[in-house]
């Protein structure tokens, strides 16, 4: 997608896979040699290497991604990342959020976490809908995804093909299910000016009642086919924001639904939902002009102009 934007130039790629290191990114993309080398790490970039933005798409958990993001900042590169916990780290990792903001200011770059979920459909869209309300009382978020249409790492992350016992063991480790639900709730609450007392998640397996197949794996009856995950933000006993995600192989009639209760109440139903993999790429690339123009610091969607399609770079 970067190669299709006339105002963007792809100057290098970084991948940890030994099979890709030293190759030309153009060949990997089926475009022939483009003179775009693939490096093993950001430290291998030439000393006088020049770039403005790194599109960072490696891991979901901020503590794992932090060394990579810090390395980019220290090279004076702005960062647009799909690390889900970077969407709004101020709730779960306030110290890391302050450190990233300090480093970004020091090196005069911007750092921004984005994607589709989190990053767009259940948070940015909900915040946008609230603009037409005189009063907002509560918000409900719902997403149903047929994971058979998604990439292999996501199918693994939701436990597809596992036994229920394996799923529960992985869930206890905190490395199972959708990452970023807490950040979605925290960001929406921050946008509404709600100071939540707590955010609570639940995670349960969806179990197959028949044999299912995807491009990457098969699921037998009785095995896990995906997840049913909920997240609620409360003040006292009152739920201000509730979110419900069902993501599993074979989910019929996928959709996204956002309900803003207030005056007036607004409901938005996105039939078939937003295609996560393709749309995530779009969110990254469409944000590039905004991040290049942004003042330094750790940014959320509340700090930037509305991310929009920038194929023609409107307004430039």
mmCIF file of C-alpha atoms in Angstrom:
data_model
loop_
_atom_site.group_PDB
_atom_site.id
_atom_site.type_symbol
_atom_site.label_atom_id
_atom_site.label_comp_id
_atom_site.label_asym_id
_atom_site.label_seq_id
_atom_site.Cartn_x
_atom_site.Cartn_y
_atom_site.Cartn_z
ATOM 1 C CA UNK A 1 0.000 0.000 0.000
ATOM 2 C CA UNK A 2 2.898 2.366 0.718
ATOM 3 C CA UNK A 3 4.226 1.697 -2.777
ATOM 4 C CA UNK A 4 0.876 2.802 -4.227
ATOM 5 C CA UNK A 5 1.044 6.248 -2.625
ATOM 6 C CA UNK A 6 2.971 8.670 -4.884
ATOM 7 C CA UNK A 7 3.918 10.926 -1.969
ATOM 8 C CA UNK A 8 5.420 8.059 0.089
ATOM 9 C CA UNK A 9 8.754 6.290 -0.360
ATOM 10 C CA UNK A 10 9.515 2.905 1.179
ATOM 11 C CA UNK A 11 13.214 3.020 2.020
ATOM 12 C CA UNK A 12 13.796 -0.146 4.083
ATOM 13 C CA UNK A 13 12.143 -3.098 5.781
ATOM 14 C CA UNK A 14 13.024 -4.895 9.019
ATOM 15 C CA UNK A 15 12.133 -8.516 9.728
ATOM 16 C CA UNK A 16 13.431 -10.907 12.352
ATOM 17 C CA UNK A 17 13.087 -13.934 10.047
ATOM 18 C CA UNK A 18 16.538 -15.188 8.959
ATOM 19 C CA UNK A 19 14.992 -16.366 5.679
ATOM 20 C CA UNK A 20 14.208 -12.768 4.664
ATOM 21 C CA UNK A 21 17.288 -10.911 5.854
ATOM 22 C CA UNK A 22 19.430 -9.488 3.090
ATOM 23 C CA UNK A 23 16.734 -9.895 0.459
ATOM 24 C CA UNK A 24 14.988 -7.139 -1.461
ATOM 25 C CA UNK A 25 11.532 -6.225 -0.168
ATOM 26 C CA UNK A 26 10.328 -5.762 -3.728
ATOM 27 C CA UNK A 27 11.021 -9.398 -4.523
ATOM 28 C CA UNK A 28 9.147 -10.563 -1.411
ATOM 29 C CA UNK A 29 6.184 -8.435 -2.517
ATOM 30 C CA UNK A 30 6.316 -9.835 -6.046
ATOM 31 C CA UNK A 31 7.352 -6.470 -7.505
ATOM 32 C CA UNK A 32 10.864 -7.420 -8.575
ATOM 33 C CA UNK A 33 13.982 -5.734 -7.233
ATOM 34 C CA UNK A 34 13.221 -2.244 -5.943
ATOM 35 C CA UNK A 35 16.424 -1.549 -4.053
ATOM 36 C CA UNK A 36 14.643 -1.826 -0.689
ATOM 37 C CA UNK A 37 16.808 -3.969 1.623
ATOM 38 C CA UNK A 38 15.453 -6.093 4.469
ATOM 39 C CA UNK A 39 17.452 -5.739 7.689
ATOM 40 C CA UNK A 40 17.445 -7.975 10.762
ATOM 41 C CA UNK A 41 17.087 -5.070 13.196
ATOM 42 C CA UNK A 42 16.926 -1.307 13.280
ATOM 43 C CA UNK A 43 20.502 -1.267 14.577
ATOM 44 C CA UNK A 44 21.684 -2.594 11.198
ATOM 45 C CA UNK A 45 20.509 0.507 9.343
ATOM 46 C CA UNK A 46 23.348 2.554 7.822
ATOM 47 C CA UNK A 47 24.632 5.340 10.049
ATOM 48 C CA UNK A 48 23.369 8.145 7.800
ATOM 49 C CA UNK A 49 20.067 6.418 7.023
ATOM 50 C CA UNK A 50 17.195 8.866 6.575
ATOM 51 C CA UNK A 51 13.493 8.200 7.204
ATOM 52 C CA UNK A 52 10.583 9.914 8.930
ATOM 53 C CA UNK A 53 8.195 7.153 10.027
ATOM 54 C CA UNK A 54 8.401 3.489 11.032
ATOM 55 C CA UNK A 55 5.311 1.313 10.568
ATOM 56 C CA UNK A 56 5.697 -1.090 13.485
ATOM 57 C CA UNK A 57 3.735 -4.380 13.292
ATOM 58 C CA UNK A 58 5.298 -7.020 15.514
ATOM 59 C CA UNK A 59 3.611 -7.907 18.833
ATOM 60 C CA UNK A 60 0.429 -7.120 20.766
ATOM 61 C CA UNK A 61 1.903 -6.514 24.224
ATOM 62 C CA UNK A 62 3.508 -3.168 25.016
ATOM 63 C CA UNK A 63 6.206 -4.502 27.341
ATOM 64 C CA UNK A 64 7.404 -6.810 24.537
ATOM 65 C CA UNK A 65 7.272 -4.048 21.932
ATOM 66 C CA UNK A 66 8.886 -1.362 24.086
ATOM 67 C CA UNK A 67 12.553 -2.085 23.201
ATOM 68 C CA UNK A 68 11.682 -1.963 19.487
ATOM 69 C CA UNK A 69 9.718 1.273 19.811
ATOM 70 C CA UNK A 70 12.443 2.881 21.930
ATOM 71 C CA UNK A 71 15.043 1.933 19.320
ATOM 72 C CA UNK A 72 12.988 3.685 16.638
ATOM 73 C CA UNK A 73 12.600 6.810 18.754
ATOM 74 C CA UNK A 74 16.334 6.912 19.465
ATOM 75 C CA UNK A 75 16.934 6.915 15.694
ATOM 76 C CA UNK A 76 14.636 9.972 15.487
ATOM 77 C CA UNK A 77 11.882 8.059 13.675
ATOM 78 C CA UNK A 78 8.216 8.619 14.440
ATOM 79 C CA UNK A 79 6.326 5.373 15.077
ATOM 80 C CA UNK A 80 2.882 4.178 13.997
ATOM 81 C CA UNK A 81 2.298 0.840 15.686
ATOM 82 C CA UNK A 82 -0.312 -1.923 15.728
ATOM 83 C CA UNK A 83 0.728 -2.939 19.253
ATOM 84 C CA UNK A 84 -2.751 -3.030 20.747
ATOM 85 C CA UNK A 85 -1.732 -1.909 24.222
ATOM 86 C CA UNK A 86 -0.172 1.249 22.742
ATOM 87 C CA UNK A 87 -3.635 2.568 21.811
ATOM 88 C CA UNK A 88 -4.018 4.048 25.301
ATOM 89 C CA UNK A 89 -1.263 2.827 27.641
ATOM 90 C CA UNK A 90 -2.047 5.451 30.274
ATOM 91 C CA UNK A 91 -4.514 3.130 32.036
ATOM 92 C CA UNK A 92 -2.487 -0.062 32.357
ATOM 93 C CA UNK A 93 1.072 1.271 31.986
ATOM 94 C CA UNK A 94 1.136 4.918 33.137
ATOM 95 C CA UNK A 95 4.895 4.870 33.785
ATOM 96 C CA UNK A 96 5.641 3.510 30.309
ATOM 97 C CA UNK A 97 3.276 6.074 28.789
ATOM 98 C CA UNK A 98 5.138 8.917 30.525
ATOM 99 C CA UNK A 99 8.505 7.494 29.484
ATOM 100 C CA UNK A 100 7.449 7.162 25.836
ATOM 101 C CA UNK A 101 6.034 10.675 25.814
ATOM 102 C CA UNK A 102 9.249 12.048 27.346
ATOM 103 C CA UNK A 103 11.465 10.233 24.839
ATOM 104 C CA UNK A 104 9.303 11.275 21.909
ATOM 105 C CA UNK A 105 9.545 14.915 22.953
ATOM 106 C CA UNK A 106 13.303 14.600 23.467
ATOM 107 C CA UNK A 107 13.813 13.218 19.958
ATOM 108 C CA UNK A 108 11.101 15.415 18.396
ATOM 109 C CA UNK A 109 9.019 12.536 17.045
ATOM 110 C CA UNK A 110 5.458 11.245 17.483
ATOM 111 C CA UNK A 111 4.363 7.780 18.659
ATOM 112 C CA UNK A 112 0.878 6.497 17.812
ATOM 113 C CA UNK A 113 -0.911 3.194 18.358
ATOM 114 C CA UNK A 114 -3.674 2.359 15.899
ATOM 115 C CA UNK A 115 -5.457 -0.419 14.046
ATOM 116 C CA UNK A 116 -9.027 -1.575 13.545
ATOM 117 C CA UNK A 117 -9.821 -3.147 16.911
ATOM 118 C CA UNK A 118 -8.509 -1.444 18.877
ATOM 119 C CA UNK A 119 -8.005 1.796 16.986
ATOM 120 C CA UNK A 120 -11.128 2.278 14.922
ATOM 121 C CA UNK A 121 -14.386 0.400 15.050
ATOM 122 C CA UNK A 122 -15.160 0.111 18.778
ATOM 123 C CA UNK A 123 -13.381 3.232 20.002
ATOM 124 C CA UNK A 124 -12.811 5.908 17.367
ATOM 125 C CA UNK A 125 -16.239 5.340 15.802
ATOM 126 C CA UNK A 126 -17.914 5.405 19.226
ATOM 127 C CA UNK A 127 -16.150 8.657 20.108
ATOM 128 C CA UNK A 128 -17.148 10.182 16.749
ATOM 129 C CA UNK A 129 -20.819 9.223 17.214
ATOM 130 C CA UNK A 130 -20.881 10.974 20.588
ATOM 131 C CA UNK A 131 -20.258 14.299 18.828
ATOM 132 C CA UNK A 132 -23.953 14.422 17.871
ATOM 133 C CA UNK A 133 -25.155 13.960 21.464
ATOM 134 C CA UNK A 134 -26.211 16.621 23.953
ATOM 135 C CA UNK A 135 -25.775 14.054 26.733
ATOM 136 C CA UNK A 136 -24.109 10.622 26.816
ATOM 137 C CA UNK A 137 -25.207 8.216 29.548
ATOM 138 C CA UNK A 138 -23.539 4.957 28.516
ATOM 139 C CA UNK A 139 -22.021 3.179 25.516
ATOM 140 C CA UNK A 140 -22.322 -0.421 24.314
ATOM 141 C CA UNK A 141 -19.906 -2.000 21.848
ATOM 142 C CA UNK A 142 -20.391 -5.314 20.065
ATOM 143 C CA UNK A 143 -18.299 -7.105 17.454
ATOM 144 C CA UNK A 144 -18.784 -10.528 15.846
ATOM 145 C CA UNK A 145 -15.948 -11.773 13.619
ATOM 146 C CA UNK A 146 -15.689 -14.892 11.470
ATOM 147 C CA UNK A 147 -12.074 -15.728 12.249
ATOM 148 C CA UNK A 148 -11.901 -18.129 9.292
ATOM 149 C CA UNK A 149 -11.319 -15.061 7.110
ATOM 150 C CA UNK A 150 -8.423 -13.796 9.222
ATOM 151 C CA UNK A 151 -4.673 -14.434 9.271
ATOM 152 C CA UNK A 152 -3.108 -17.508 10.905
ATOM 153 C CA UNK A 153 -1.547 -15.714 13.929
ATOM 154 C CA UNK A 154 -4.955 -14.372 14.921
ATOM 155 C CA UNK A 155 -6.548 -17.815 14.597
ATOM 156 C CA UNK A 156 -3.846 -19.128 16.930
ATOM 157 C CA UNK A 157 -4.329 -16.222 19.364
ATOM 158 C CA UNK A 158 -8.012 -17.089 19.810
ATOM 159 C CA UNK A 159 -7.158 -20.745 20.477
ATOM 160 C CA UNK A 160 -8.672 -22.294 17.345
ATOM 161 C CA UNK A 161 -7.969 -26.043 17.352
ATOM 162 C CA UNK A 162 -7.002 -26.202 21.037
ATOM 163 C CA UNK A 163 -8.649 -28.359 23.645
ATOM 164 C CA UNK A 164 -10.701 -26.484 26.218
ATOM 165 C CA UNK A 165 -8.112 -27.428 28.861
ATOM 166 C CA UNK A 166 -5.250 -25.998 26.778
ATOM 167 C CA UNK A 167 -7.239 -22.828 26.199
ATOM 168 C CA UNK A 168 -7.893 -22.292 29.898
ATOM 169 C CA UNK A 169 -4.227 -22.833 30.722
ATOM 170 C CA UNK A 170 -3.150 -20.257 28.122
ATOM 171 C CA UNK A 171 -5.871 -17.861 29.273
ATOM 172 C CA UNK A 172 -4.488 -17.930 32.820
ATOM 173 C CA UNK A 173 -1.114 -16.810 31.440
ATOM 174 C CA UNK A 174 -2.720 -13.705 29.949
ATOM 175 C CA UNK A 175 -1.579 -14.575 26.431
ATOM 176 C CA UNK A 176 -4.878 -15.734 24.988
ATOM 177 C CA UNK A 177 -7.725 -13.851 23.378
ATOM 178 C CA UNK A 178 -8.156 -10.349 22.043
ATOM 179 C CA UNK A 179 -5.602 -7.804 23.229
ATOM 180 C CA UNK A 180 -6.667 -4.185 23.548
ATOM 181 C CA UNK A 181 -10.150 -4.411 25.062
ATOM 182 C CA UNK A 182 -9.061 -2.612 28.226
ATOM 183 C CA UNK A 183 -7.407 0.095 26.123
ATOM 184 C CA UNK A 184 -10.588 0.561 24.058
ATOM 185 C CA UNK A 185 -12.674 1.042 27.200
ATOM 186 C CA UNK A 186 -10.085 3.354 28.783
ATOM 187 C CA UNK A 187 -9.763 5.523 25.663
ATOM 188 C CA UNK A 188 -13.521 5.919 25.222
ATOM 189 C CA UNK A 189 -13.915 6.740 28.916
ATOM 190 C CA UNK A 190 -11.134 9.329 28.703
ATOM 191 C CA UNK A 191 -12.813 10.899 25.680
ATOM 192 C CA UNK A 192 -16.118 11.105 27.577
ATOM 193 C CA UNK A 193 -14.459 12.551 30.679
ATOM 194 C CA UNK A 194 -15.473 9.532 32.769
ATOM 195 C CA UNK A 195 -13.030 8.627 35.550
ATOM 196 C CA UNK A 196 -13.590 4.886 35.804
ATOM 197 C CA UNK A 197 -13.061 3.024 39.056
ATOM 198 C CA UNK A 198 -12.267 -0.245 37.315
ATOM 199 C CA UNK A 199 -12.234 -2.143 34.037
ATOM 200 C CA UNK A 200 -12.999 -5.866 34.128
ATOM 201 C CA UNK A 201 -12.596 -8.494 31.392
ATOM 202 C CA UNK A 202 -13.984 -12.011 30.997
ATOM 203 C CA UNK A 203 -12.780 -14.617 28.504
ATOM 204 C CA UNK A 204 -14.474 -17.886 27.585
ATOM 205 C CA UNK A 205 -13.847 -20.361 24.760
ATOM 206 C CA UNK A 206 -16.318 -20.961 21.951
ATOM 207 C CA UNK A 207 -16.497 -24.712 21.329
ATOM 208 C CA UNK A 208 -17.118 -26.312 17.927
ATOM 209 C CA UNK A 209 -20.189 -28.504 17.482
ATOM 210 C CA UNK A 210 -19.015 -29.693 14.065
ATOM 211 C CA UNK A 211 -15.795 -30.064 12.064
ATOM 212 C CA UNK A 212 -14.498 -26.759 10.731
ATOM 213 C CA UNK A 213 -11.650 -25.912 8.370
ATOM 214 C CA UNK A 214 -9.769 -22.779 7.428
ATOM 215 C CA UNK A 215 -6.902 -22.143 5.050
ATOM 216 C CA UNK A 216 -4.523 -22.797 7.947
ATOM 217 C CA UNK A 217 -6.067 -25.320 10.340
ATOM 218 C CA UNK A 218 -8.940 -27.644 11.168
ATOM 219 C CA UNK A 219 -11.125 -27.736 14.278
ATOM 220 C CA UNK A 220 -12.765 -30.936 15.472
ATOM 221 C CA UNK A 221 -16.053 -31.094 17.418
ATOM 222 C CA UNK A 222 -15.370 -30.330 21.072
ATOM 223 C CA UNK A 223 -12.268 -28.272 20.303
ATOM 224 C CA UNK A 224 -12.032 -24.529 20.723
ATOM 225 C CA UNK A 225 -13.131 -22.536 17.704
ATOM 226 C CA UNK A 226 -12.534 -19.065 19.159
ATOM 227 C CA UNK A 227 -13.447 -16.683 21.955
ATOM 228 C CA UNK A 228 -16.287 -14.869 23.656
ATOM 229 C CA UNK A 229 -14.750 -11.936 25.481
ATOM 230 C CA UNK A 230 -16.372 -9.107 27.410
ATOM 231 C CA UNK A 231 -15.062 -5.933 29.010
ATOM 232 C CA UNK A 232 -16.828 -3.416 31.234
ATOM 233 C CA UNK A 233 -15.829 -0.045 32.616
ATOM 234 C CA UNK A 234 -17.570 1.039 35.810
ATOM 235 C CA UNK A 235 -17.921 3.933 38.205
ATOM 236 C CA UNK A 236 -19.097 2.408 41.445
ATOM 237 C CA UNK A 237 -21.689 -0.193 40.514
ATOM 238 C CA UNK A 238 -22.729 1.589 37.342
ATOM 239 C CA UNK A 239 -21.496 0.263 33.999
ATOM 240 C CA UNK A 240 -20.647 3.175 31.718
ATOM 241 C CA UNK A 241 -19.114 1.191 28.862
ATOM 242 C CA UNK A 242 -19.698 -2.452 28.033
ATOM 243 C CA UNK A 243 -18.062 -4.320 25.172
ATOM 244 C CA UNK A 244 -18.765 -7.793 23.804
ATOM 245 C CA UNK A 245 -16.575 -9.620 21.279
ATOM 246 C CA UNK A 246 -17.246 -12.987 19.679
ATOM 247 C CA UNK A 247 -14.461 -14.048 17.336
ATOM 248 C CA UNK A 248 -14.482 -17.639 16.173
ATOM 249 C CA UNK A 249 -14.164 -19.905 13.156
ATOM 250 C CA UNK A 250 -17.484 -20.115 11.330
ATOM 251 C CA UNK A 251 -19.253 -17.202 13.026
ATOM 252 C CA UNK A 252 -22.354 -16.448 10.911
ATOM 253 C CA UNK A 253 -23.398 -12.917 9.978
ATOM 254 C CA UNK A 254 -20.443 -10.921 11.348
ATOM 255 C CA UNK A 255 -21.115 -7.309 12.292
ATOM 256 C CA UNK A 256 -19.982 -4.360 14.374
ATOM 257 C CA UNK A 257 -22.479 -2.412 16.464
ATOM 258 C CA UNK A 258 -22.023 0.727 18.531
ATOM 259 C CA UNK A 259 -24.838 2.083 20.698
ATOM 260 C CA UNK A 260 -24.507 5.487 22.372
ATOM 261 C CA UNK A 261 -27.270 5.985 24.934
ATOM 262 C CA UNK A 262 -28.149 9.567 25.706
ATOM 263 C CA UNK A 263 -29.861 12.543 24.132
ATOM 264 C CA UNK A 264 -30.242 11.728 21.337
ATOM 265 C CA UNK A 265 -29.396 8.042 21.414
ATOM 266 C CA UNK A 266 -27.436 6.832 18.400
ATOM 267 C CA UNK A 267 -26.960 3.285 17.096
ATOM 268 C CA UNK A 268 -24.547 2.351 14.313
ATOM 269 C CA UNK A 269 -24.640 -1.142 12.769
ATOM 270 C CA UNK A 270 -21.861 -2.106 10.336
ATOM 271 C CA UNK A 271 -23.104 -5.103 8.366
ATOM 272 C CA UNK A 272 -20.412 -7.793 7.883
ATOM 273 C CA UNK A 273 -18.111 -5.774 10.148
ATOM 274 C CA UNK A 274 -14.835 -4.110 9.249
ATOM 275 C CA UNK A 275 -12.327 -6.501 7.659
ATOM 276 C CA UNK A 276 -9.551 -6.474 10.225
ATOM 277 C CA UNK A 277 -6.419 -7.389 8.269
ATOM 278 C CA UNK A 278 -6.847 -5.142 5.220
ATOM 279 C CA UNK A 279 -8.287 -2.277 7.246
ATOM 280 C CA UNK A 280 -5.417 -2.407 9.741
ATOM 281 C CA UNK A 281 -2.963 -1.771 6.909
ATOM 282 C CA UNK A 282 -5.126 1.118 5.740
ATOM 283 C CA UNK A 283 -5.201 2.667 9.215
ATOM 284 C CA UNK A 284 -1.398 2.569 9.400
ATOM 285 C CA UNK A 285 -0.739 4.083 5.999
ATOM 286 C CA UNK A 286 -3.529 6.663 6.132
ATOM 287 C CA UNK A 287 -2.134 7.947 9.435
ATOM 288 C CA UNK A 288 1.338 8.668 8.013
ATOM 289 C CA UNK A 289 0.682 12.282 6.868
ATOM 290 C CA UNK A 290 -0.944 13.100 10.211
ATOM 291 C CA UNK A 291 1.971 11.725 12.226
ATOM 292 C CA UNK A 292 4.550 13.484 10.054
ATOM 293 C CA UNK A 293 2.763 16.784 10.761
ATOM 294 C CA UNK A 294 2.017 16.041 14.443
ATOM 295 C CA UNK A 295 3.872 17.743 17.300
ATOM 296 C CA UNK A 296 6.175 15.460 19.318
ATOM 297 C CA UNK A 297 4.868 13.092 21.952
ATOM 298 C CA UNK A 298 2.800 9.978 22.604
ATOM 299 C CA UNK A 299 -0.456 10.441 20.699
ATOM 300 C CA UNK A 300 -3.978 9.008 20.742
ATOM 301 C CA UNK A 301 -6.780 9.548 18.239
ATOM 302 C CA UNK A 302 -7.910 12.425 20.463
ATOM 303 C CA UNK A 303 -4.687 14.326 19.736
ATOM 304 C CA UNK A 304 -4.807 14.101 15.938
ATOM 305 C CA UNK A 305 -7.107 15.216 13.134
ATOM 306 C CA UNK A 306 -9.526 12.501 12.030
ATOM 307 C CA UNK A 307 -7.599 9.712 10.306
ATOM 308 C CA UNK A 308 -9.045 9.399 6.814
ATOM 309 C CA UNK A 309 -8.209 7.984 3.402
ATOM 310 C CA UNK A 310 -5.135 9.816 2.181
ATOM 311 C CA UNK A 311 -4.687 8.226 -1.245
ATOM 312 C CA UNK A 312 -4.823 11.668 -2.848
ATOM 313 C CA UNK A 313 -3.488 13.385 0.280
ATOM 314 C CA UNK A 314 -6.426 15.844 0.426
ATOM 315 C CA UNK A 315 -5.721 19.270 1.786
ATOM 316 C CA UNK A 316 -2.042 19.145 0.820
#
